[in-house]
Amino acid sequence: MGKLPADARKAAGQRVNALKMAVEKAFEERLAAMAKAARDADLSATPFDLTLPGRAPARGHLHPTSLVREEMLGIFRDLGFVVASGPQVELEENNFGKLGFPPDHPAMDMHDTFWVKPLPHMPDAKVLLRTHTSNVQVREMLSQKPPMAVVSIGPCYRTDEDMTHTPMFHQMEGFYVDKNVSLANLKGVLTELVVRLFGDRKVRFRPSYFPFVEPGCEVDMGCPFCEGVGCRACKGTGFVEILGAGMIHPVVFEACGLDPEVWTGFAFGTGVERPAMIKYGIPDLRLMFENDMRFLAQF
Ligand code: PHE
């Protein structure tokens, strides 16, 4: 503008102004058109359903092992048992010794044990991960006076691993100590457990050996997979084994400071995973420990 002759400046200024206004107007119009197109697209789109429920946050629930644990404990609470617990790291004396396992007895081989460093203040006492929940029997008998009816559920450890064994598994222990307890009491209580857990089915008591009971038995129930006809799960026998049990051995009472001439009792032990597998039709024990949500979400 400065280089134009003075008399041309006004007209040139007016033309530049007019051009600027035209560009600005076109720009505004284009912006408005784009906004309108966006708004029209919104209004004509398929409407979304405001009434659809939102996505609920995932909710946790109990693991199948815990479900069966609660069910088992509930059955025994109904029968008048109290619930106790014991340590998973235990003295050899409470896991084996006081239960009447003689040192080096082959019955301990079945437990293939995990040993732990001795405690600093008891360097001579052997320490292990408990191989069964029977340590709770010992601890409760040492700390209370009968009559007593106690159940306990918790992890146990053995160096086993295949389709039906894992190094950590859960067991339930139960025992009843009083005057005049008989095998009939044992049979009544364990039959009640099976029937409440699995429905009305045959229960069979078969002689067996555990160092801490006499007589000892294994308890079988009518195979839930073939209803007793005979199949692969029951190896054609029509029965599956579910419990170890027996009348508490006098050496156990003596080791725990109870007079075996006065007191009598029965005890039993069972897995927790296996009843859960039977109850829910779970084919492989390892599924119970893998935490795969596709499996767990089914409960
Ligand atoms: N503790 C035994 C086991 O682990 C089971 C059992 C408990 C047997 C109580 C008899 C009495 O195999």
Short mmCIF file of N, CA, C and O and ligand atoms in Angstrom, two decimals, residues 111 131-132 134 137 158 171 173 210 212-213 244-246 267-269, ligand 1:
data_model
loop_
_atom_site.label_atom_id
_atom_site.label_comp_id
_atom_site.label_asym_id
_atom_site.label_seq_id
_atom_site.Cartn_x
_atom_site.Cartn_y
_atom_site.Cartn_z
N HIS A 111 3.65 -91.31 52.30
CA HIS A 111 3.52 -89.86 52.49
C HIS A 111 4.63 -89.07 51.81
O HIS A 111 4.53 -87.85 51.71
N THR A 131 1.69 -84.07 56.17
CA THR A 131 1.30 -84.93 55.07
C THR A 131 -0.17 -85.31 55.15
O THR A 131 -0.71 -85.90 54.23
N HIS A 132 -0.79 -85.00 56.26
CA HIS A 132 -2.23 -85.23 56.44
C HIS A 132 -2.72 -84.30 57.54
O HIS A 132 -1.92 -83.65 58.22
N SER A 134 -4.14 -85.28 60.19
CA SER A 134 -4.24 -86.00 61.47
C SER A 134 -3.44 -85.32 62.58
O SER A 134 -3.63 -85.64 63.76
N GLN A 137 -5.73 -83.91 65.16
CA GLN A 137 -6.16 -84.85 66.21
C GLN A 137 -5.24 -84.76 67.40
O GLN A 137 -5.67 -84.62 68.54
N ARG A 158 2.45 -83.79 49.86
CA ARG A 158 3.19 -85.03 49.63
C ARG A 158 3.89 -84.89 48.27
O ARG A 158 3.38 -84.19 47.40
N GLN A 171 -7.24 -81.84 52.83
CA GLN A 171 -7.84 -82.97 53.53
C GLN A 171 -8.81 -82.48 54.58
O GLN A 171 -8.64 -81.38 55.11
N GLU A 173 -10.15 -83.78 58.28
CA GLU A 173 -9.98 -84.72 59.38
C GLU A 173 -11.18 -84.55 60.30
O GLU A 173 -11.67 -83.44 60.48
N PHE A 210 -4.11 -98.19 58.98
CA PHE A 210 -3.46 -96.91 59.29
C PHE A 210 -2.88 -97.10 60.69
O PHE A 210 -3.57 -97.66 61.55
N PHE A 212 -2.64 -95.34 63.18
CA PHE A 212 -3.28 -94.64 64.31
C PHE A 212 -4.71 -95.07 64.58
O PHE A 212 -5.42 -94.43 65.35
N VAL A 213 -5.17 -96.13 63.91
CA VAL A 213 -6.52 -96.64 64.19
C VAL A 213 -6.48 -98.16 64.31
O VAL A 213 -5.64 -98.83 63.73
N GLY A 244 -10.58 -92.63 54.63
CA GLY A 244 -9.90 -93.56 55.51
C GLY A 244 -10.45 -93.31 56.90
O GLY A 244 -10.73 -92.17 57.26
N ALA A 245 -10.61 -94.35 57.68
CA ALA A 245 -11.22 -94.15 59.00
C ALA A 245 -10.86 -95.29 59.94
O ALA A 245 -10.18 -96.24 59.55
N GLY A 246 -11.32 -95.19 61.17
CA GLY A 246 -11.10 -96.28 62.11
C GLY A 246 -11.31 -95.81 63.54
O GLY A 246 -11.59 -94.64 63.80
N ALA A 267 -11.94 -91.82 64.17
CA ALA A 267 -11.34 -90.73 63.39
C ALA A 267 -11.47 -91.08 61.92
O ALA A 267 -11.59 -92.26 61.55
N PHE A 268 -11.48 -90.06 61.11
CA PHE A 268 -11.53 -90.31 59.66
C PHE A 268 -10.82 -89.18 58.95
O PHE A 268 -10.67 -88.07 59.48
N GLY A 269 -10.38 -89.47 57.73
CA GLY A 269 -9.74 -88.45 56.92
C GLY A 269 -10.19 -88.62 55.49
O GLY A 269 -10.33 -89.74 55.00
N1 PHE B 1 -4.56 -89.54 57.67
C1 PHE B 1 -4.98 -90.62 56.79
C2 PHE B 1 -4.40 -90.35 55.39
O1 PHE B 1 -3.96 -89.27 55.12
C3 PHE B 1 -6.48 -90.71 56.71
C4 PHE B 1 -7.11 -91.15 57.99
C5 PHE B 1 -7.47 -90.23 58.97
C6 PHE B 1 -7.31 -92.50 58.24
C7 PHE B 1 -8.06 -90.66 60.17
C8 PHE B 1 -7.89 -92.94 59.41
C9 PHE B 1 -8.25 -92.03 60.38
O2 PHE B 1 -4.36 -91.21 54.55
#
